[in-house]
Amino acid sequence: MLIRFSVENFLSFKDRQTFSMIAGRGGRDKAFHVVPKSNRKDIDLLKAGVVFGANASGKSNLIRAIDFGQKLILKGTETEKPIEYQHFRLDKKNSVTTSRIEYEIKDKGQTYAYGFVFDKKQIHEEWLYRIDRTKEEKVFERLRSSHFDLSPLEKSNSNNARQFLEFTAKGTPDNQLFLTEIRNRKVKDNVDDVSDLLTVIDWFQNALTVFYPKSKVKGVEFELSENTQLATVFEEFLKYFDTGIDGIQLKKIDFDKIDIPARIREEIKSDLLNSKSEKTNAWIENPLENVRYFISRTPDGEIETRKLMTQHRIHGAKNQFDLFDINDESDGTQRIMDFIPILIDLFKGDNVFIVDEMERSLHANLIYDLFDLFLSGSKQTNGQLIVASHESSLLTQKLLRKDEIWFAVKDQFGASSLYSLEEYDVRFDKQIRKDYLNGRYRAIPRFGNRNNLSVLKNAKRED
């Protein structure tokens, strides 16, 4: 679960800004939308967070910052290459200062604070702490780009393991995170105990998912082919959301007839049929046609290709259906099909989904119901849904707590700031949508003077 995230000198964020999922006084019922506690020492965490704001206010930049940190951990930086990111550009001072990102997370019953200070050339600082309500314990700290304090880790490891950890730290490039190096070098096979590091890496790899307007859930075809119960649930959601789809089908396709370059086709085939390869399946998309293919190696050593298709009933013909390509469906239906796996995983728990522009191609009522469905149906799980949105119909305390509602605002110098509705004295029965649209919370577009538009001046002359 995400507890807090802070960012500084990154994109439109000049000064340090913090987004929090810690529950405040934001609901009439204290347990409303709060993750169930595993013990009395746990802090109250929220299930949902929605960031509102005008275009270019910083909503998407918050998500990009969260995504940037995740990618830097999991993918790293190439040797002697710069760390690719953009600092705050509208103040000369920020071009010569470092940037900062920190996550506070909870996973496997333990709470951690992990973060790093960096610029385009190197990682200046990096740290990992175990934390609770009363204390924090260092796991490791990188004080300068190449100076590490690994003493807490070394206490739980043998001499050989300590030497390997020190060797890994010394071998960490200046532009690489220590956590990335731990992951890439498969350190767990050579040490006694680095469980804290592995837990944090696992959270970034398996619990956190950032979803953009054009993102697709990879591997859903494989899961649907392997799990008939999942396929049933998927079809139930399609009917629930009134898509007009009666079912789904994974249709077999001739691999050699897929519309992809022959070179890529041969690379996939070689990779899957290689006796030394552990890879048994692949996923490929033709973005021009919006068609996705699931390719797998059968036990007989053959290549099998399938694509997901929707099934529509033919009226006037008993029990007859026609198959549609995914790109034959409306943009809204395709978007719903992308969200169904997210909903299913949220109900399972232990997942954090962060979605940018959730409302794209979807009706306001459907967005509202998606949130209501998740929040009402996941009372005993710890999944979290965090979105950036323009959809003002979500701005109601019938659906969300005050502390679940956030605003992004950009000042006159182009710097973004974040704040919660919790900071305002708003009654529980107050209709906040109207106040929001009227500008009380500042997170709306500010229009200029129409009289300054030359196109209108010219139009008046012609009249």
PDB file of C-alpha atoms in Angstrom, residues 20-241:
ATOM      1  CA  SER A  20      -0.822  11.311   1.409  1.00  0.00           C
ATOM      2  CA  MET A  21      -3.098   8.280   1.763  1.00  0.00           C
ATOM      3  CA  ILE A  22      -3.184   8.552   5.573  1.00  0.00           C
ATOM      4  CA  ALA A  23      -6.763   8.888   6.798  1.00  0.00           C
ATOM      5  CA  GLY A  24      -7.644  12.115   8.555  1.00  0.00           C
ATOM      6  CA  ARG A  25     -10.988  13.312   9.862  1.00  0.00           C
ATOM      7  CA  GLY A  26     -12.451  13.022   6.391  1.00  0.00           C
ATOM      8  CA  GLY A  27     -15.542  10.885   6.987  1.00  0.00           C
ATOM      9  CA  ARG A  28     -18.563  10.750   9.229  1.00  0.00           C
ATOM     10  CA  ASP A  29     -17.773   7.085   9.773  1.00  0.00           C
ATOM     11  CA  LYS A  30     -14.113   6.732  10.749  1.00  0.00           C
ATOM     12  CA  ALA A  31     -13.890   3.300   9.090  1.00  0.00           C
ATOM     13  CA  PHE A  32     -15.441   4.557   5.831  1.00  0.00           C
ATOM     14  CA  HIS A  33     -13.040   3.673   2.963  1.00  0.00           C
ATOM     15  CA  VAL A  34     -10.242   2.772   5.379  1.00  0.00           C
ATOM     16  CA  VAL A  35      -8.030  -0.269   4.809  1.00  0.00           C
ATOM     17  CA  PRO A  36      -8.683  -2.974   7.456  1.00  0.00           C
ATOM     18  CA  LYS A  37      -5.967  -3.055  10.129  1.00  0.00           C
ATOM     19  CA  SER A  38      -3.903  -6.175  10.710  1.00  0.00           C
ATOM     20  CA  ASN A  39      -2.941  -4.970  14.215  1.00  0.00           C
ATOM     21  CA  ARG A  40      -3.601  -2.072  16.600  1.00  0.00           C
ATOM     22  CA  LYS A  41      -0.307  -0.353  15.763  1.00  0.00           C
ATOM     23  CA  ASP A  42      -1.272   0.153  12.114  1.00  0.00           C
ATOM     24  CA  ILE A  43      -2.124   3.621  10.886  1.00  0.00           C
ATOM     25  CA  ASP A  44      -5.408   4.234   9.083  1.00  0.00           C
ATOM     26  CA  LEU A  45      -4.860   4.198   5.317  1.00  0.00           C
ATOM     27  CA  LEU A  46      -7.314   5.164   2.606  1.00  0.00           C
ATOM     28  CA  LYS A  47      -8.496   3.000  -0.260  1.00  0.00           C
ATOM     29  CA  ALA A  48      -8.933   5.811  -2.774  1.00  0.00           C
ATOM     30  CA  GLY A  49      -7.499   9.154  -3.774  1.00  0.00           C
ATOM     31  CA  VAL A  50      -8.629  11.483  -6.556  1.00  0.00           C
ATOM     32  CA  VAL A  51      -6.579  14.470  -7.738  1.00  0.00           C
ATOM     33  CA  PHE A  52      -8.557  17.227  -9.474  1.00  0.00           C
ATOM     34  CA  GLY A  53      -7.234  20.277 -11.254  1.00  0.00           C
ATOM     35  CA  ALA A  54      -7.165  22.319 -14.425  1.00  0.00           C
ATOM     36  CA  ASN A  55      -5.222  21.244 -17.498  1.00  0.00           C
ATOM     37  CA  ALA A  56      -1.459  21.565 -16.932  1.00  0.00           C
ATOM     38  CA  SER A  57      -1.979  21.973 -13.173  1.00  0.00           C
ATOM     39  CA  GLY A  58       0.358  19.093 -12.262  1.00  0.00           C
ATOM     40  CA  LYS A  59      -2.048  16.149 -11.874  1.00  0.00           C
ATOM     41  CA  SER A  60      -0.377  14.062 -14.551  1.00  0.00           C
ATOM     42  CA  ASN A  61       3.082  15.191 -13.417  1.00  0.00           C
ATOM     43  CA  LEU A  62       2.398  13.687  -9.992  1.00  0.00           C
ATOM     44  CA  ILE A  63       1.692  10.363 -11.681  1.00  0.00           C
ATOM     45  CA  ARG A  64       4.741  10.732 -13.928  1.00  0.00           C
ATOM     46  CA  ALA A  65       6.894  11.296 -10.844  1.00  0.00           C
ATOM     47  CA  ILE A  66       5.584   8.117  -9.186  1.00  0.00           C
ATOM     48  CA  ASP A  67       6.143   6.244 -12.438  1.00  0.00           C
ATOM     49  CA  PHE A  68       9.639   7.695 -12.896  1.00  0.00           C
ATOM     50  CA  GLY A  69      10.802   6.397  -9.523  1.00  0.00           C
ATOM     51  CA  GLN A  70       9.371   2.950 -10.208  1.00  0.00           C
ATOM     52  CA  LYS A  71      11.053   2.716 -13.618  1.00  0.00           C
ATOM     53  CA  LEU A  72      14.393   3.968 -12.259  1.00  0.00           C
ATOM     54  CA  ILE A  73      14.310   1.190  -9.641  1.00  0.00           C
ATOM     55  CA  LEU A  74      13.221  -1.619 -11.969  1.00  0.00           C
ATOM     56  CA  LYS A  75      15.009  -0.655 -15.190  1.00  0.00           C
ATOM     57  CA  GLY A  76      17.893   1.486 -14.016  1.00  0.00           C
ATOM     58  CA  THR A  77      20.122   3.702 -16.138  1.00  0.00           C
ATOM     59  CA  GLU A  78      22.572   2.601 -18.810  1.00  0.00           C
ATOM     60  CA  THR A  79      26.283   2.914 -17.998  1.00  0.00           C
ATOM     61  CA  GLU A  80      27.634   6.437 -18.521  1.00  0.00           C
ATOM     62  CA  LYS A  81      24.219   7.638 -19.708  1.00  0.00           C
ATOM     63  CA  PRO A  82      22.405  10.552 -18.020  1.00  0.00           C
ATOM     64  CA  ILE A  83      19.401   9.969 -15.783  1.00  0.00           C
ATOM     65  CA  GLU A  84      16.589  10.964 -18.123  1.00  0.00           C
ATOM     66  CA  TYR A  85      14.198  13.354 -16.412  1.00  0.00           C
ATOM     67  CA  GLN A  86      13.268  17.030 -16.340  1.00  0.00           C
ATOM     68  CA  HIS A  87      13.803  19.269 -13.322  1.00  0.00           C
ATOM     69  CA  PHE A  88      11.657  22.357 -12.717  1.00  0.00           C
ATOM     70  CA  ARG A  89      12.664  24.653 -15.572  1.00  0.00           C
ATOM     71  CA  LEU A  90      11.088  28.002 -14.685  1.00  0.00           C
ATOM     72  CA  ASP A  91      13.550  29.002 -11.976  1.00  0.00           C
ATOM     73  CA  LYS A  92      17.279  29.221 -12.761  1.00  0.00           C
ATOM     74  CA  LYS A  93      18.154  28.056  -9.244  1.00  0.00           C
ATOM     75  CA  ASN A  94      16.483  24.698  -9.822  1.00  0.00           C
ATOM     76  CA  SER A  95      18.726  23.877 -12.787  1.00  0.00           C
ATOM     77  CA  VAL A  96      21.700  23.610 -10.425  1.00  0.00           C
ATOM     78  CA  THR A  97      19.943  21.950  -7.487  1.00  0.00           C
ATOM     79  CA  THR A  98      19.128  18.278  -7.004  1.00  0.00           C
ATOM     80  CA  SER A  99      15.753  16.600  -7.238  1.00  0.00           C
ATOM     81  CA  ARG A 100      14.162  14.373  -4.622  1.00  0.00           C
ATOM     82  CA  ILE A 101      11.645  11.509  -4.598  1.00  0.00           C
ATOM     83  CA  GLU A 102      10.468   9.479  -1.600  1.00  0.00           C
ATOM     84  CA  TYR A 103       7.894   6.730  -1.105  1.00  0.00           C
ATOM     85  CA  GLU A 104       6.404   5.561   2.175  1.00  0.00           C
ATOM     86  CA  ILE A 105       4.886   2.143   1.627  1.00  0.00           C
ATOM     87  CA  LYS A 106       3.502  -0.793   3.533  1.00  0.00           C
ATOM     88  CA  ASP A 107       3.982  -4.363   2.362  1.00  0.00           C
ATOM     89  CA  LYS A 108       3.978  -7.745   4.050  1.00  0.00           C
ATOM     90  CA  GLY A 109       3.093  -6.129   7.381  1.00  0.00           C
ATOM     91  CA  GLN A 110       6.108  -3.798   7.400  1.00  0.00           C
ATOM     92  CA  THR A 111       6.289  -0.051   6.724  1.00  0.00           C
ATOM     93  CA  TYR A 112       9.198   1.480   4.823  1.00  0.00           C
ATOM     94  CA  ALA A 113      10.469   4.883   3.745  1.00  0.00           C
ATOM     95  CA  TYR A 114      12.553   4.670   0.575  1.00  0.00           C
ATOM     96  CA  GLY A 115      13.876   7.619  -1.400  1.00  0.00           C
ATOM     97  CA  PHE A 116      16.724   9.186  -3.298  1.00  0.00           C
ATOM     98  CA  VAL A 117      18.233  12.561  -4.208  1.00  0.00           C
ATOM     99  CA  PHE A 118      19.552  12.892  -7.748  1.00  0.00           C
ATOM    100  CA  ASP A 119      20.368  14.998 -10.760  1.00  0.00           C
ATOM    101  CA  LYS A 120      20.973  14.019 -14.373  1.00  0.00           C
ATOM    102  CA  LYS A 121      24.533  12.865 -13.647  1.00  0.00           C
ATOM    103  CA  GLN A 122      24.252  10.817 -10.478  1.00  0.00           C
ATOM    104  CA  ILE A 123      22.419   9.568  -7.420  1.00  0.00           C
ATOM    105  CA  HIS A 124      23.582  11.821  -4.577  1.00  0.00           C
ATOM    106  CA  GLU A 125      21.715  10.146  -1.712  1.00  0.00           C
ATOM    107  CA  GLU A 126      19.607   7.035  -1.217  1.00  0.00           C
ATOM    108  CA  TRP A 127      18.022   5.552   1.874  1.00  0.00           C
ATOM    109  CA  LEU A 128      15.742   2.824   3.161  1.00  0.00           C
ATOM    110  CA  TYR A 129      14.224   2.856   6.672  1.00  0.00           C
ATOM    111  CA  ARG A 130      11.803   0.588   8.504  1.00  0.00           C
ATOM    112  CA  ILE A 131       9.358   2.860  10.277  1.00  0.00           C
ATOM    113  CA  ASP A 132       6.447   2.687  12.680  1.00  0.00           C
ATOM    114  CA  ARG A 133       4.560   5.185  14.840  1.00  0.00           C
ATOM    115  CA  THR A 134       7.334   5.609  17.384  1.00  0.00           C
ATOM    116  CA  LYS A 135      10.680   4.944  15.689  1.00  0.00           C
ATOM    117  CA  GLU A 136      12.584   4.386  12.488  1.00  0.00           C
ATOM    118  CA  GLU A 137      15.373   1.898  11.840  1.00  0.00           C
ATOM    119  CA  LYS A 138      17.931   2.361   9.101  1.00  0.00           C
ATOM    120  CA  VAL A 139      18.274  -0.510   6.619  1.00  0.00           C
ATOM    121  CA  PHE A 140      20.914   1.221   4.502  1.00  0.00           C
ATOM    122  CA  GLU A 141      21.959   4.732   3.576  1.00  0.00           C
ATOM    123  CA  ARG A 142      23.921   6.203   0.702  1.00  0.00           C
ATOM    124  CA  LEU A 143      25.391   9.438   2.001  1.00  0.00           C
ATOM    125  CA  ARG A 144      27.235  10.405  -1.161  1.00  0.00           C
ATOM    126  CA  SER A 145      27.094   8.843  -4.600  1.00  0.00           C
ATOM    127  CA  SER A 146      29.702   6.189  -3.694  1.00  0.00           C
ATOM    128  CA  HIS A 147      29.679   6.151   0.125  1.00  0.00           C
ATOM    129  CA  PHE A 148      27.363   3.594   1.770  1.00  0.00           C
ATOM    130  CA  ASP A 149      26.391   2.770   5.321  1.00  0.00           C
ATOM    131  CA  LEU A 150      25.433  -0.922   5.201  1.00  0.00           C
ATOM    132  CA  SER A 151      26.052  -1.632   8.886  1.00  0.00           C
ATOM    133  CA  PRO A 152      22.413  -2.575   9.686  1.00  0.00           C
ATOM    134  CA  LEU A 153      22.402  -5.082   6.793  1.00  0.00           C
ATOM    135  CA  GLU A 154      25.780  -6.480   7.725  1.00  0.00           C
ATOM    136  CA  LYS A 155      24.622  -7.373  11.248  1.00  0.00           C
ATOM    137  CA  SER A 156      22.310 -10.070   9.900  1.00  0.00           C
ATOM    138  CA  ASN A 157      24.791 -11.550   7.416  1.00  0.00           C
ATOM    139  CA  SER A 158      27.905 -13.725   7.557  1.00  0.00           C
ATOM    140  CA  ASN A 159      31.388 -12.535   6.635  1.00  0.00           C
ATOM    141  CA  ASN A 160      31.137 -13.765   3.042  1.00  0.00           C
ATOM    142  CA  ALA A 161      27.701 -12.210   2.659  1.00  0.00           C
ATOM    143  CA  ARG A 162      28.928  -8.895   4.074  1.00  0.00           C
ATOM    144  CA  GLN A 163      31.782  -8.878   1.604  1.00  0.00           C
ATOM    145  CA  PHE A 164      29.370  -9.501  -1.249  1.00  0.00           C
ATOM    146  CA  LEU A 165      27.137  -6.629  -0.119  1.00  0.00           C
ATOM    147  CA  GLU A 166      30.118  -4.283   0.122  1.00  0.00           C
ATOM    148  CA  PHE A 167      31.305  -5.424  -3.309  1.00  0.00           C
ATOM    149  CA  THR A 168      27.831  -4.724  -4.741  1.00  0.00           C
ATOM    150  CA  ALA A 169      27.745  -1.259  -3.182  1.00  0.00           C
ATOM    151  CA  LYS A 170      31.211  -0.372  -4.494  1.00  0.00           C
ATOM    152  CA  GLY A 171      30.194  -1.626  -7.942  1.00  0.00           C
ATOM    153  CA  THR A 172      27.038   0.483  -8.057  1.00  0.00           C
ATOM    154  CA  PRO A 173      27.526   3.142 -10.765  1.00  0.00           C
ATOM    155  CA  ASP A 174      27.054   6.764  -9.762  1.00  0.00           C
ATOM    156  CA  ASN A 175      23.966   6.989 -11.996  1.00  0.00           C
ATOM    157  CA  GLN A 176      22.394   3.799 -10.626  1.00  0.00           C
ATOM    158  CA  LEU A 177      20.280   3.144  -7.542  1.00  0.00           C
ATOM    159  CA  PHE A 178      21.644   0.633  -5.040  1.00  0.00           C
ATOM    160  CA  LEU A 179      18.215  -1.013  -4.998  1.00  0.00           C
ATOM    161  CA  THR A 180      18.468  -1.523  -8.764  1.00  0.00           C
ATOM    162  CA  GLU A 181      21.915  -3.054  -8.401  1.00  0.00           C
ATOM    163  CA  ILE A 182      20.617  -5.430  -5.722  1.00  0.00           C
ATOM    164  CA  ARG A 183      17.870  -6.535  -8.107  1.00  0.00           C
ATOM    165  CA  ASN A 184      20.098  -6.886 -11.176  1.00  0.00           C
ATOM    166  CA  ARG A 185      22.856  -8.832  -9.429  1.00  0.00           C
ATOM    167  CA  LYS A 186      20.456 -11.329  -7.825  1.00  0.00           C
ATOM    168  CA  VAL A 187      22.077 -10.630  -4.486  1.00  0.00           C
ATOM    169  CA  LYS A 188      19.628 -12.854  -2.588  1.00  0.00           C
ATOM    170  CA  ASP A 189      21.502 -15.925  -3.902  1.00  0.00           C
ATOM    171  CA  ASN A 190      24.743 -14.783  -2.263  1.00  0.00           C
ATOM    172  CA  VAL A 191      23.681 -13.348   1.094  1.00  0.00           C
ATOM    173  CA  ASP A 192      21.925 -14.566   4.216  1.00  0.00           C
ATOM    174  CA  ASP A 193      19.320 -11.840   4.691  1.00  0.00           C
ATOM    175  CA  VAL A 194      18.304  -8.850   2.582  1.00  0.00           C
ATOM    176  CA  SER A 195      14.586  -9.410   3.115  1.00  0.00           C
ATOM    177  CA  ASP A 196      13.807  -5.710   3.587  1.00  0.00           C
ATOM    178  CA  LEU A 197      15.389  -4.822   0.247  1.00  0.00           C
ATOM    179  CA  LEU A 198      13.592  -7.649  -1.528  1.00  0.00           C
ATOM    180  CA  THR A 199      10.235  -6.683  -0.002  1.00  0.00           C
ATOM    181  CA  VAL A 200      10.553  -3.115  -1.269  1.00  0.00           C
ATOM    182  CA  ILE A 201      11.686  -4.266  -4.726  1.00  0.00           C
ATOM    183  CA  ASP A 202       8.764  -6.695  -4.867  1.00  0.00           C
ATOM    184  CA  TRP A 203       6.302  -3.894  -4.035  1.00  0.00           C
ATOM    185  CA  PHE A 204       7.541  -1.797  -6.941  1.00  0.00           C
ATOM    186  CA  GLN A 205       7.556  -4.791  -9.263  1.00  0.00           C
ATOM    187  CA  ASN A 206       4.310  -6.520  -8.369  1.00  0.00           C
ATOM    188  CA  ALA A 207       2.070  -4.236  -6.284  1.00  0.00           C
ATOM    189  CA  LEU A 208       2.394  -0.812  -7.956  1.00  0.00           C
ATOM    190  CA  THR A 209       0.877  -0.273 -11.424  1.00  0.00           C
ATOM    191  CA  VAL A 210       0.767   3.090 -13.211  1.00  0.00           C
ATOM    192  CA  PHE A 211      -1.858   3.284 -15.947  1.00  0.00           C
ATOM    193  CA  TYR A 212      -1.924   6.017 -18.595  1.00  0.00           C
ATOM    194  CA  PRO A 213      -4.726   6.835 -21.083  1.00  0.00           C
ATOM    195  CA  LYS A 214      -3.129   4.622 -23.754  1.00  0.00           C
ATOM    196  CA  SER A 215      -1.924   1.860 -21.428  1.00  0.00           C
ATOM    197  CA  LYS A 216      -2.991  -1.738 -21.936  1.00  0.00           C
ATOM    198  CA  VAL A 217      -3.069  -4.555 -19.381  1.00  0.00           C
ATOM    199  CA  LYS A 218      -0.509  -7.000 -20.729  1.00  0.00           C
ATOM    200  CA  GLY A 219      -0.984 -10.727 -20.332  1.00  0.00           C
ATOM    201  CA  VAL A 220      -4.750 -10.685 -19.838  1.00  0.00           C
ATOM    202  CA  GLU A 221      -5.124 -13.087 -22.788  1.00  0.00           C
ATOM    203  CA  PHE A 222      -2.871 -15.606 -21.064  1.00  0.00           C
ATOM    204  CA  GLU A 223      -4.796 -15.361 -17.802  1.00  0.00           C
ATOM    205  CA  LEU A 224      -8.130 -15.712 -19.584  1.00  0.00           C
ATOM    206  CA  SER A 225      -6.892 -18.788 -21.464  1.00  0.00           C
ATOM    207  CA  GLU A 226      -5.623 -20.425 -18.279  1.00  0.00           C
ATOM    208  CA  ASN A 227      -8.407 -19.479 -15.885  1.00  0.00           C
ATOM    209  CA  THR A 228     -12.004 -20.220 -16.875  1.00  0.00           C
ATOM    210  CA  GLN A 229     -13.320 -18.601 -13.684  1.00  0.00           C
ATOM    211  CA  LEU A 230     -11.516 -15.359 -14.576  1.00  0.00           C
ATOM    212  CA  ALA A 231     -13.041 -15.492 -18.065  1.00  0.00           C
ATOM    213  CA  THR A 232     -16.488 -15.837 -16.494  1.00  0.00           C
ATOM    214  CA  VAL A 233     -15.905 -12.842 -14.209  1.00  0.00           C
ATOM    215  CA  PHE A 234     -14.593 -10.825 -17.168  1.00  0.00           C
ATOM    216  CA  GLU A 235     -17.778 -11.550 -19.133  1.00  0.00           C
ATOM    217  CA  GLU A 236     -19.939 -10.697 -16.114  1.00  0.00           C
ATOM    218  CA  PHE A 237     -18.318  -7.251 -15.943  1.00  0.00           C
ATOM    219  CA  LEU A 238     -18.857  -6.672 -19.657  1.00  0.00           C
ATOM    220  CA  LYS A 239     -22.571  -7.339 -19.217  1.00  0.00           C
ATOM    221  CA  TYR A 240     -22.743  -5.307 -15.994  1.00  0.00           C
ATOM    222  CA  PHE A 241     -21.335  -2.242 -17.771  1.00  0.00           C
TER     223      PHE A 241
END
